[in-house]
């Protein structure tokens, strides 16, 4: 598909270049012909004045000469246009490839995203389908077992709900953003408020010293970004530890960092943790940690929409620091 699109685009580029070149050549050819005729006429008049008898002898080769020069000029223009044609064909093909490359990459990304999403959706759906079918086929199913089955199914449905929510977020944070100047403290306080319950259930204390800075951004998605970082910090930390959120200014940047004392991330996983659906192996985690590997890729999308950079530093079994660097 891309090859034919590239060829079509090349043809269009070539058509435009050759139309301009041919029109230009035609104008030059006519102009040169006209100028030569005018020059010959003025020459003839000048000679007529001096040698009135030789006028007939001179005018004939005069015309022939003009025609010969015009023919040679036409030939030169033809060669020039042919050269332009072959050179622009190569250039157009190259440029068409360059023009289509980002579209091709975007389509590839979308394809990968759709196939990854369907894969992620398929697993809990298959589990749900199988357990419901088995339950339905069991003629001696007791009420207590049926309740258990419904409970398990509800858990799977909740996971699916969470996944579809995250998929929607990924899309929403790329578009429909409303930018305004907002106090950063307001966003951070809101994020902490919304994560407090989870922190309490993990017996984790969140440290934050209010800072008086304004930021230009979309309040909803920035809140979402800090919630993701805080939620991960809590998820991957041992009970009774501390998570701190720090805001400071450096040069022309505002840096928000979330530090935890958790399991840390191994070096091999570090380059991939912002990829969609990537989940590092967490054998060091004390309990099973649920997730789809979408949180950090949503965080990265939000940061990119704010022209901010998100980075991580981590030491195994000591903790991680996620920093978002905003330009101010
Ligand atoms: P999820 O947490 O749902 O798996 P994320 O995209 O939020 O997905 O994170 C991707 C991976 O990065 C996680 O699976 C985890 O291995 C690692 N990770 C993220 N945050 C932390 C953290 N604070 N401490 C340790 N590992 C982390």
Short mmCIF file of C-alpha atoms and ligand atoms in Angstrom, two decimals:
data_model
loop_
_atom_site.label_atom_id
_atom_site.label_comp_id
_atom_site.label_asym_id
_atom_site.label_seq_id
_atom_site.Cartn_x
_atom_site.Cartn_y
_atom_site.Cartn_z
CA UNK A 1 0.00 0.00 0.00
CA UNK A 2 2.79 2.40 0.91
CA UNK A 3 4.73 1.60 -2.21
CA UNK A 4 1.80 2.54 -4.45
CA UNK A 5 1.14 5.68 -2.37
CA UNK A 6 4.82 6.59 -2.74
CA UNK A 7 4.66 6.09 -6.50
CA UNK A 8 1.49 8.20 -6.74
CA UNK A 9 3.05 11.00 -4.72
CA UNK A 10 6.22 10.78 -6.84
CA UNK A 11 4.08 11.15 -9.99
CA UNK A 12 2.36 14.21 -8.54
CA UNK A 13 5.68 15.83 -7.55
CA UNK A 14 7.06 15.05 -11.00
CA UNK A 15 3.96 16.38 -12.71
CA UNK A 16 4.25 19.70 -10.83
CA UNK A 17 8.00 20.06 -11.46
CA UNK A 18 7.71 19.15 -15.17
CA UNK A 19 4.70 21.45 -15.70
CA UNK A 20 6.69 24.36 -14.31
CA UNK A 21 9.82 23.40 -16.26
CA UNK A 22 7.96 22.92 -19.58
CA UNK A 23 5.98 26.15 -19.16
CA UNK A 24 9.20 27.96 -18.38
CA UNK A 25 10.95 26.41 -21.42
CA UNK A 26 8.04 27.38 -23.69
CA UNK A 27 8.16 30.97 -22.50
CA UNK A 28 11.95 31.12 -22.98
CA UNK A 29 11.71 29.48 -26.41
CA UNK A 30 9.10 31.99 -27.61
CA UNK A 31 10.96 34.89 -26.09
CA UNK A 32 14.25 33.86 -27.70
CA UNK A 33 12.52 33.29 -31.09
CA UNK A 34 10.88 36.68 -30.88
CA UNK A 35 14.12 38.42 -29.88
CA UNK A 36 16.02 36.72 -32.72
CA UNK A 37 13.42 37.75 -35.31
CA UNK A 38 13.53 41.29 -33.98
CA UNK A 39 17.32 41.31 -34.09
CA UNK A 40 17.34 39.95 -37.67
CA UNK A 41 14.79 42.55 -38.73
CA UNK A 42 16.81 45.43 -37.32
CA UNK A 43 19.98 44.02 -38.89
CA UNK A 44 18.24 43.78 -42.24
CA UNK A 45 16.98 47.34 -42.06
CA UNK A 46 20.47 48.55 -41.20
CA UNK A 47 21.96 46.64 -44.18
CA UNK A 48 19.15 47.79 -46.46
CA UNK A 49 20.24 51.33 -45.80
CA UNK A 50 23.78 50.60 -46.82
CA UNK A 51 23.48 47.96 -49.59
CA UNK A 52 20.04 48.24 -51.15
CA UNK A 53 21.04 45.81 -53.99
CA UNK A 54 22.15 42.92 -51.79
CA UNK A 55 19.00 42.88 -49.65
CA UNK A 56 17.44 39.83 -51.39
CA UNK A 57 20.60 37.79 -51.13
CA UNK A 58 21.00 38.47 -47.40
CA UNK A 59 17.42 37.91 -46.22
CA UNK A 60 17.22 34.22 -47.27
CA UNK A 61 20.22 32.83 -45.28
CA UNK A 62 19.07 35.14 -42.49
CA UNK A 63 15.83 33.20 -42.09
CA UNK A 64 17.54 29.87 -42.38
CA UNK A 65 20.01 30.87 -39.70
CA UNK A 66 17.18 31.86 -37.37
CA UNK A 67 15.46 28.53 -37.97
CA UNK A 68 18.68 26.60 -37.37
CA UNK A 69 19.39 28.47 -34.14
CA UNK A 70 15.79 27.92 -33.00
CA UNK A 71 16.05 24.20 -33.75
CA UNK A 72 19.30 23.93 -31.83
CA UNK A 73 17.81 25.88 -28.95
CA UNK A 74 14.75 23.58 -28.95
CA UNK A 75 17.07 20.59 -28.81
CA UNK A 76 19.00 22.09 -25.90
CA UNK A 77 15.73 22.78 -24.06
CA UNK A 78 14.66 19.18 -24.71
CA UNK A 79 17.92 17.83 -23.26
CA UNK A 80 17.66 20.17 -20.27
CA UNK A 81 14.06 19.08 -19.62
CA UNK A 82 14.98 15.43 -19.94
CA UNK A 83 17.77 15.92 -17.41
CA UNK A 84 15.37 17.77 -15.08
CA UNK A 85 12.88 14.91 -15.54
CA UNK A 86 15.30 12.17 -14.55
CA UNK A 87 16.81 14.17 -11.69
CA UNK A 88 13.43 15.17 -10.30
CA UNK A 89 12.10 11.62 -10.66
CA UNK A 90 14.80 10.40 -8.27
CA UNK A 91 14.39 13.39 -5.94
CA UNK A 92 10.57 13.09 -5.96
CA UNK A 93 10.75 9.38 -5.13
CA UNK A 94 13.09 10.15 -2.23
CA UNK A 95 10.96 13.08 -0.99
CA UNK A 96 7.74 11.05 -1.30
CA UNK A 97 9.33 8.41 0.92
CA UNK A 98 10.34 11.05 3.47
CA UNK A 99 6.85 12.62 3.42
CA UNK A 100 5.10 9.30 3.96
CA UNK A 101 7.50 7.99 6.60
CA UNK A 102 5.86 9.62 9.68
CA UNK A 103 2.42 8.51 8.46
CA UNK A 104 3.73 4.98 7.97
CA UNK A 105 5.26 4.99 11.45
CA UNK A 106 2.03 6.30 12.98
CA UNK A 107 -0.01 3.61 11.23
CA UNK A 108 2.42 0.92 12.34
CA UNK A 109 2.14 2.22 15.91
CA UNK A 110 -1.66 2.19 15.72
CA UNK A 111 -1.64 -1.33 14.31
CA UNK A 112 0.61 -2.49 17.13
CA UNK A 113 -1.56 -0.70 19.66
CA UNK A 114 -4.77 -2.31 18.37
CA UNK A 115 -3.21 -5.78 18.31
CA UNK A 116 -1.69 -5.33 21.82
CA UNK A 117 -5.01 -4.03 23.18
CA UNK A 118 -6.99 -6.89 21.68
CA UNK A 119 -4.48 -9.34 23.09
CA UNK A 120 -4.78 -7.77 26.56
CA UNK A 121 -8.58 -7.79 26.33
CA UNK A 122 -8.70 -11.37 25.10
CA UNK A 123 -6.98 -12.92 28.12
CA UNK A 124 -9.47 -11.82 30.83
CA UNK A 125 -12.38 -12.31 28.41
CA UNK A 126 -11.34 -15.90 27.71
CA UNK A 127 -10.94 -16.60 31.45
CA UNK A 128 -14.37 -15.10 32.10
CA UNK A 129 -16.00 -17.05 29.27
CA UNK A 130 -14.46 -20.36 30.34
CA UNK A 131 -15.40 -20.08 34.02
CA UNK A 132 -18.97 -19.02 33.16
CA UNK A 133 -19.37 -21.91 30.69
CA UNK A 134 -18.01 -24.43 33.20
CA UNK A 135 -20.34 -23.08 35.89
CA UNK A 136 -23.33 -23.18 33.55
CA UNK A 137 -22.64 -26.78 32.52
CA UNK A 138 -22.40 -27.95 36.13
CA UNK A 139 -25.90 -29.24 36.93
CA UNK A 140 -25.07 -29.72 40.61
CA UNK A 141 -23.74 -26.20 41.13
CA UNK A 142 -24.44 -25.07 44.69
CA UNK A 143 -25.51 -21.55 45.61
CA UNK A 144 -22.23 -20.90 47.44
CA UNK A 145 -20.22 -21.97 44.36
CA UNK A 146 -22.42 -19.86 42.13
CA UNK A 147 -21.75 -16.85 44.35
CA UNK A 148 -18.02 -17.53 44.19
CA UNK A 149 -18.23 -17.79 40.41
CA UNK A 150 -20.11 -14.48 40.18
CA UNK A 151 -17.56 -12.91 42.50
CA UNK A 152 -14.62 -14.09 40.37
CA UNK A 153 -16.38 -12.97 37.20
CA UNK A 154 -17.02 -9.56 38.70
CA UNK A 155 -13.33 -9.28 39.49
CA UNK A 156 -12.47 -10.03 35.87
CA UNK A 157 -15.11 -7.53 34.70
CA UNK A 158 -13.58 -4.90 36.98
CA UNK A 159 -10.15 -5.56 35.48
CA UNK A 160 -11.60 -5.22 31.98
CA UNK A 161 -13.27 -1.99 33.03
CA UNK A 162 -9.96 -0.69 34.34
CA UNK A 163 -8.19 -1.67 31.14
CA UNK A 164 -10.76 -0.02 28.85
CA UNK A 165 -10.56 3.07 31.08
CA UNK A 166 -6.79 3.22 30.65
CA UNK A 167 -7.05 2.71 26.90
CA UNK A 168 -9.49 5.60 26.70
CA UNK A 169 -7.19 7.75 28.82
CA UNK A 170 -4.29 7.05 26.48
CA UNK A 171 -6.32 8.49 23.63
CA UNK A 172 -7.89 11.35 25.58
CA UNK A 173 -4.62 12.73 26.89
CA UNK A 174 -3.28 12.94 23.36
CA UNK A 175 -6.16 15.19 22.27
CA UNK A 176 -8.92 17.24 24.00
CA UNK A 177 -6.67 19.13 26.46
CA UNK A 178 -7.58 22.53 27.90
CA UNK A 179 -4.52 24.58 28.73
CA UNK A 180 -4.53 27.31 31.40
CA UNK A 181 -2.17 28.78 33.99
CA UNK A 182 -2.83 26.90 37.23
CA UNK A 183 -1.11 26.79 40.64
CA UNK A 184 0.94 23.58 40.65
CA UNK A 185 0.25 23.14 44.36
CA UNK A 186 -3.49 22.81 43.62
CA UNK A 187 -2.84 19.95 41.18
CA UNK A 188 -0.45 18.14 43.52
CA UNK A 189 -2.78 18.48 46.54
CA UNK A 190 -5.67 17.09 44.46
CA UNK A 191 -3.53 14.13 43.28
CA UNK A 192 -2.46 13.35 46.85
CA UNK A 193 -6.05 13.61 48.08
CA UNK A 194 -7.20 11.11 45.48
CA UNK A 195 -4.45 8.61 46.29
CA UNK A 196 -4.61 8.95 50.11
CA UNK A 197 -6.96 5.98 50.57
CA UNK A 198 -4.66 3.64 48.65
CA UNK A 199 -1.62 4.97 50.55
CA UNK A 200 -3.40 4.33 53.87
CA UNK A 201 -4.29 0.78 52.88
CA UNK A 202 -0.57 0.16 52.17
CA UNK A 203 0.42 2.05 55.37
CA UNK A 204 2.49 4.45 53.33
CA UNK A 205 3.10 8.07 54.26
CA UNK A 206 3.23 10.68 51.52
CA UNK A 207 5.55 13.63 52.15
CA UNK A 208 4.97 16.87 50.31
CA UNK A 209 6.11 20.41 51.10
CA UNK A 210 3.76 22.92 49.35
CA UNK A 211 5.53 25.02 46.73
CA UNK A 212 4.26 28.23 45.21
CA UNK A 213 4.65 27.84 41.44
CA UNK A 214 2.28 28.24 38.52
CA UNK A 215 2.20 25.93 35.57
CA UNK A 216 0.65 26.20 32.10
CA UNK A 217 -1.18 22.98 31.42
CA UNK A 218 -4.31 20.88 31.50
CA UNK A 219 -5.39 20.43 35.11
CA UNK A 220 -7.13 17.10 34.63
CA UNK A 221 -4.32 15.35 32.83
CA UNK A 222 -1.61 16.76 35.08
CA UNK A 223 -3.53 15.46 38.11
CA UNK A 224 -3.70 12.11 36.31
CA UNK A 225 0.06 12.19 35.68
CA UNK A 226 0.94 12.71 39.36
CA UNK A 227 -1.62 10.11 40.45
CA UNK A 228 0.05 7.54 38.15
CA UNK A 229 3.51 8.27 39.61
CA UNK A 230 2.23 8.25 43.20
CA UNK A 231 0.17 5.11 42.61
CA UNK A 232 3.19 3.26 41.20
CA UNK A 233 5.40 4.50 44.04
CA UNK A 234 2.88 3.06 46.51
CA UNK A 235 2.30 -0.17 44.56
CA UNK A 236 5.98 -1.02 44.32
CA UNK A 237 6.92 -0.05 47.90
CA UNK A 238 6.96 -2.12 51.07
CA UNK A 239 4.45 -1.40 53.81
CA UNK A 240 5.23 1.42 56.26
CA UNK A 241 7.62 3.16 53.90
CA UNK A 242 7.60 6.75 52.68
CA UNK A 243 6.83 8.30 49.30
CA UNK A 244 7.84 11.91 48.76
CA UNK A 245 6.74 14.40 46.17
CA UNK A 246 9.10 17.29 45.66
CA UNK A 247 8.74 20.40 43.50
CA UNK A 248 11.70 22.62 42.72
CA UNK A 249 12.86 25.11 40.14
CA UNK A 250 16.12 24.72 38.26
CA UNK A 251 17.20 27.21 35.57
CA UNK A 252 14.14 27.59 33.37
CA UNK A 253 12.57 24.33 34.46
CA UNK A 254 10.11 23.22 37.07
CA UNK A 255 10.89 19.72 38.27
CA UNK A 256 8.37 17.51 40.01
CA UNK A 257 9.85 14.29 41.42
CA UNK A 258 8.23 11.33 43.09
CA UNK A 259 10.63 9.29 45.22
CA UNK A 260 9.91 5.93 46.80
CA UNK A 261 11.79 3.40 48.91
CA UNK A 262 10.46 0.48 46.92
CA UNK A 263 11.72 -2.53 45.01
CA UNK A 264 13.44 -0.46 42.30
CA UNK A 265 13.69 -1.29 38.61
CA UNK A 266 16.41 -3.47 37.09
CA UNK A 267 18.66 -1.92 34.47
CA UNK A 268 17.40 -4.14 31.64
CA UNK A 269 13.79 -2.97 32.19
CA UNK A 270 14.55 0.75 32.57
CA UNK A 271 14.54 1.58 28.82
CA UNK A 272 11.16 -0.17 28.36
CA UNK A 273 9.01 0.87 31.30
CA UNK A 274 7.41 3.76 29.36
CA UNK A 275 6.37 1.40 26.52
CA UNK A 276 2.75 0.42 26.23
CA UNK A 277 1.85 -2.84 27.98
CA UNK A 278 5.38 -3.32 29.30
CA UNK A 279 5.56 -4.79 32.79
CA UNK A 280 8.88 -5.50 34.42
CA UNK A 281 9.29 -8.79 36.20
CA UNK A 282 8.51 -8.14 39.84
CA UNK A 283 9.75 -11.23 41.62
CA UNK A 284 11.08 -8.92 44.34
CA UNK A 285 7.55 -7.63 45.05
CA UNK A 286 6.15 -9.00 48.31
CA UNK A 287 2.60 -9.26 46.95
CA UNK A 288 1.16 -9.65 43.45
CA UNK A 289 0.91 -6.23 41.81
CA UNK A 290 -1.96 -5.78 39.37
CA UNK A 291 -1.62 -3.64 36.29
CA UNK A 292 -1.54 -3.63 32.51
CA UNK A 293 1.67 -1.73 31.90
CA UNK A 294 -0.21 1.31 30.65
CA UNK A 295 0.27 3.77 33.53
CA UNK A 296 3.71 5.06 32.57
CA UNK A 297 2.88 5.26 28.88
CA UNK A 298 -0.15 7.44 29.79
CA UNK A 299 2.20 9.52 31.99
CA UNK A 300 4.64 9.89 29.11
CA UNK A 301 1.83 10.93 26.73
CA UNK A 302 0.66 13.60 29.19
CA UNK A 303 4.21 14.86 29.72
CA UNK A 304 4.77 15.05 25.95
CA UNK A 305 1.52 17.01 25.49
CA UNK A 306 2.98 19.54 27.97
CA UNK A 307 6.41 19.56 26.28
CA UNK A 308 7.82 18.07 29.47
CA UNK A 309 10.34 15.25 29.84
CA UNK A 310 9.78 12.34 32.15
CA UNK A 311 12.76 10.36 33.42
CA UNK A 312 13.60 7.76 36.02
CA UNK A 313 16.51 6.82 38.26
CA UNK A 314 16.33 3.62 40.20
CA UNK A 315 18.39 1.41 42.48
CA UNK A 316 17.28 -2.16 43.04
CA UNK A 317 15.85 -2.70 46.54
CA UNK A 318 16.44 0.95 47.43
CA UNK A 319 13.80 2.75 45.41
CA UNK A 320 13.07 4.88 42.37
CA UNK A 321 12.81 8.56 41.51
CA UNK A 322 10.50 9.60 38.67
CA UNK A 323 11.01 13.22 37.57
CA UNK A 324 8.92 15.36 35.26
CA UNK A 325 10.73 18.40 33.92
CA UNK A 326 8.43 21.22 32.75
CA UNK A 327 9.63 24.26 30.84
CA UNK A 328 8.65 27.62 32.35
P1 LIG B 1 1.80 -1.14 35.74
O1 LIG B 1 2.25 -0.51 37.02
O2 LIG B 1 0.34 -1.12 35.56
O3 LIG B 1 2.41 -2.46 35.49
P2 LIG B 1 3.18 1.06 34.48
O4 LIG B 1 3.22 1.47 33.05
O5 LIG B 1 2.70 2.07 35.46
O6 LIG B 1 2.32 -0.25 34.52
O7 LIG B 1 4.64 0.63 34.90
C1 LIG B 1 5.40 -0.21 34.04
C2 LIG B 1 6.39 -1.03 34.85
O8 LIG B 1 7.36 -0.16 35.43
C3 LIG B 1 5.73 -1.73 36.03
O9 LIG B 1 5.26 -2.99 35.63
C4 LIG B 1 6.87 -1.82 37.03
O10 LIG B 1 7.63 -2.97 36.80
C5 LIG B 1 7.74 -0.62 36.72
N1 LIG B 1 7.53 0.49 37.70
C6 LIG B 1 6.82 1.60 37.50
N2 LIG B 1 6.89 2.41 38.57
C7 LIG B 1 7.69 1.78 39.46
C8 LIG B 1 8.17 2.11 40.78
N3 LIG B 1 7.85 3.25 41.36
N4 LIG B 1 8.97 1.21 41.38
C9 LIG B 1 9.33 0.06 40.79
N5 LIG B 1 8.90 -0.31 39.56
C10 LIG B 1 8.10 0.54 38.90
#
